[in-house]
Short mmCIF file of C-alpha atoms in Angstrom, two decimals:
data_model
loop_
_atom_site.label_atom_id
_atom_site.label_comp_id
_atom_site.label_asym_id
_atom_site.label_seq_id
_atom_site.Cartn_x
_atom_site.Cartn_y
_atom_site.Cartn_z
CA MET A 1 5.59 -9.87 10.94
CA PRO A 2 7.01 -7.71 8.15
CA VAL A 3 10.06 -7.87 6.32
CA LYS A 4 12.16 -5.52 6.14
CA ILE A 5 12.62 -4.08 2.54
CA THR A 6 16.17 -2.94 0.62
CA MET A 7 16.79 -1.42 -2.30
CA GLU A 8 18.72 -4.58 -3.20
CA ASP A 9 15.63 -7.17 -2.42
CA LEU A 10 14.22 -4.86 -4.81
CA LYS A 11 16.93 -4.76 -7.29
CA ARG A 12 16.14 -9.50 -7.33
CA LYS A 13 12.28 -8.87 -7.94
CA LEU A 14 13.29 -6.27 -11.01
CA ALA A 15 15.86 -8.70 -12.26
CA GLY A 16 14.66 -10.00 -15.26
CA PRO A 17 14.80 -9.74 -18.97
CA GLN A 18 11.29 -7.78 -19.75
CA TYR A 19 12.36 -5.62 -16.89
CA LYS A 20 15.15 -3.09 -15.56
CA LEU A 21 15.57 -1.18 -12.92
CA THR A 22 15.25 2.41 -14.69
CA PRO A 23 15.90 5.47 -12.99
CA GLN A 24 12.99 6.24 -12.80
CA ARG A 25 12.23 3.10 -11.13
CA LYS A 26 14.27 3.79 -8.60
CA THR A 27 13.44 6.67 -7.17
CA VAL A 28 9.95 5.78 -7.69
CA LEU A 29 11.02 3.11 -5.39
CA GLN A 30 12.96 4.88 -3.12
CA ILE A 31 10.12 7.40 -2.10
CA PHE A 32 8.27 4.07 -0.88
CA LEU A 33 11.69 2.78 1.56
CA ASP A 34 12.13 6.39 2.69
CA ARG A 35 8.07 7.01 4.39
CA PRO A 36 7.80 3.29 6.01
CA GLY A 37 3.83 2.77 6.52
CA GLN A 38 2.35 5.58 3.80
CA HIS A 39 -0.80 5.07 1.43
CA LEU A 40 0.61 6.92 -1.24
CA SER A 41 -1.04 7.94 -4.82
CA ALA A 42 0.07 9.07 -7.73
CA GLU A 43 -0.46 12.38 -7.18
CA ASP A 44 1.35 11.72 -4.11
CA VAL A 45 4.79 10.42 -5.50
CA HIS A 46 5.00 13.05 -8.33
CA PHE A 47 4.70 15.65 -5.63
CA ILE A 48 6.88 14.48 -3.67
CA LEU A 49 9.49 14.12 -7.29
CA LYS A 50 9.07 18.32 -7.92
CA GLU A 51 9.34 18.69 -4.30
CA ASN A 52 12.85 17.12 -4.62
CA LYS A 53 13.21 18.18 -7.82
CA PHE A 54 13.10 15.44 -10.36
CA GLU A 55 12.06 15.21 -13.50
CA ILE A 56 10.02 12.58 -14.01
CA GLY A 57 6.41 12.87 -15.45
CA LEU A 58 2.99 12.05 -13.66
CA ALA A 59 2.57 8.87 -16.42
CA THR A 60 5.88 7.65 -15.95
CA VAL A 61 4.31 7.48 -12.27
CA TYR A 62 2.09 5.80 -12.94
CA ARG A 63 3.00 3.38 -15.45
CA SER A 64 6.11 2.47 -12.73
CA LEU A 65 3.13 1.65 -9.34
CA GLU A 66 1.27 -0.44 -12.05
CA LEU A 67 4.15 -2.89 -12.44
CA LEU A 68 5.78 -2.30 -9.25
CA THR A 69 2.17 -3.65 -8.38
CA GLU A 70 2.25 -5.87 -10.98
CA LEU A 71 5.48 -7.53 -9.44
CA ASN A 72 4.23 -8.12 -5.79
CA ILE A 73 6.66 -4.97 -4.74
CA LEU A 74 3.93 -2.01 -4.01
CA ASN A 75 0.50 -3.18 -3.15
CA TYR A 76 -3.12 -1.04 -4.26
CA LEU A 77 -5.30 0.59 -1.39
CA ASP A 78 -8.92 0.85 -2.47
CA PHE A 79 -10.57 3.62 -0.02
CA GLY A 80 -13.50 3.42 -1.67
CA ASP A 81 -13.05 7.73 -2.14
CA GLY A 82 -12.24 7.06 -5.50
CA CYS A 83 -7.78 7.84 -5.19
CA ARG A 84 -6.00 5.05 -5.58
CA ARG A 85 -2.78 4.30 -3.17
CA TYR A 86 0.12 2.53 -3.11
CA GLU A 87 1.86 0.21 -0.08
CA LEU A 88 5.60 -0.64 -0.18
CA ASN A 89 4.63 -4.43 0.00
CA GLU A 90 6.07 -5.75 3.39
CA ALA A 91 4.84 -9.34 4.46
CA SER A 92 6.66 -12.64 4.12
CA PRO A 93 5.18 -14.67 1.97
CA ASN A 94 2.43 -16.73 2.79
CA GLU A 95 1.40 -14.16 5.26
CA HIS A 96 -1.55 -11.39 4.46
CA GLN A 97 -1.11 -8.45 5.44
CA HIS A 98 -2.29 -5.92 7.33
CA HIS A 99 -6.16 -4.17 7.61
CA HIS A 100 -7.21 -0.19 7.35
CA LEU A 101 -9.07 1.64 9.19
CA ILE A 102 -10.65 4.72 7.64
CA CYS A 103 -11.80 7.23 9.66
CA LEU A 104 -14.11 8.93 7.47
CA ASP A 105 -14.23 12.81 9.21
CA CYS A 106 -10.14 12.93 8.34
CA GLY A 107 -9.77 10.95 6.49
CA LYS A 108 -6.70 9.70 8.56
CA VAL A 109 -5.24 5.59 7.85
CA MET A 110 -4.63 3.31 10.82
CA GLU A 111 -2.96 0.09 10.68
CA PHE A 112 -4.34 -2.84 11.80
CA ALA A 113 -1.97 -5.91 12.13
CA ASP A 114 -3.75 -8.70 13.71
CA ASP A 115 -5.82 -11.64 11.38
CA LEU A 116 -8.83 -12.07 12.75
CA LEU A 117 -9.89 -14.16 9.53
CA GLY A 118 -8.04 -17.68 9.30
CA ASP A 119 -11.16 -18.88 10.47
CA LEU A 120 -13.44 -18.34 8.58
CA GLU A 121 -11.38 -18.19 5.64
CA ALA A 122 -10.98 -21.49 6.25
CA THR A 123 -14.74 -21.77 5.96
CA ILE A 124 -15.01 -19.74 3.51
CA SER A 125 -12.35 -21.94 1.45
CA GLN A 126 -13.38 -25.29 1.98
CA LYS A 127 -17.36 -24.08 1.51
CA CYS A 128 -16.84 -22.71 -1.98
CA ASP A 129 -13.81 -25.50 -3.05
CA PHE A 130 -11.48 -21.86 -3.30
CA HIS A 131 -8.30 -21.17 -2.57
CA ILE A 132 -7.95 -17.71 -1.19
CA ILE A 133 -4.00 -16.43 -1.26
CA ASP A 134 -5.22 -13.24 0.39
CA HIS A 135 -7.76 -10.55 1.50
CA GLN A 136 -8.23 -7.01 2.51
CA LEU A 137 -10.42 -6.33 5.27
CA LYS A 138 -11.05 -2.47 5.84
CA PHE A 139 -12.96 -0.68 8.55
CA PHE A 140 -14.41 2.28 8.11
CA GLY A 141 -15.10 4.85 11.72
CA TYR A 142 -14.33 8.20 13.19
CA CYS A 143 -10.82 7.97 14.20
CA LYS A 144 -10.12 9.36 18.55
CA GLU A 145 -9.52 12.79 17.55
CA CYS A 146 -12.80 12.83 15.11
CA GLN A 147 -14.57 10.86 18.15
CA LYS A 148 -13.55 13.89 20.18
CA LYS A 149 -14.25 16.57 18.85
CA ARG A 150 -17.93 14.82 16.86
CA GLU A 151 -18.86 15.19 20.81
CA GLN A 152 -17.44 18.60 21.89
CA GLU A 153 -19.93 19.70 18.51
CA SER A 154 -22.95 17.51 20.30
#
């Protein structure tokens, strides 16, 4: 079950001598807080910033996203299209993230929350003597709308 993340939660994660919640990082974080469930690239974040008249360079956006991923505030996602995306990490500790359904026609990404791999993960962990902390699962196919479009074209 996702946990509602606030800016205060994120400030606590960034508290410490080596990290500061700079105005730029706070602005980047706010973009993700304002768009729950969206999967944004650095370019998407930069475009939103420019659209809202924030003067933050693309390199700063990249550095912020990398740090926030390192701190487990954001999750890095690779949908196999060469574009690195991020989303807010809203999972409770020791809880698996959701999985993704990716349409091969329109590129739409849907989230799938059920974790059906618990037994498989336990088996793999035991057989390979490997402590698994998380997994990601991506399904590639066609969304409902693209299925209809493909049927009409046939």
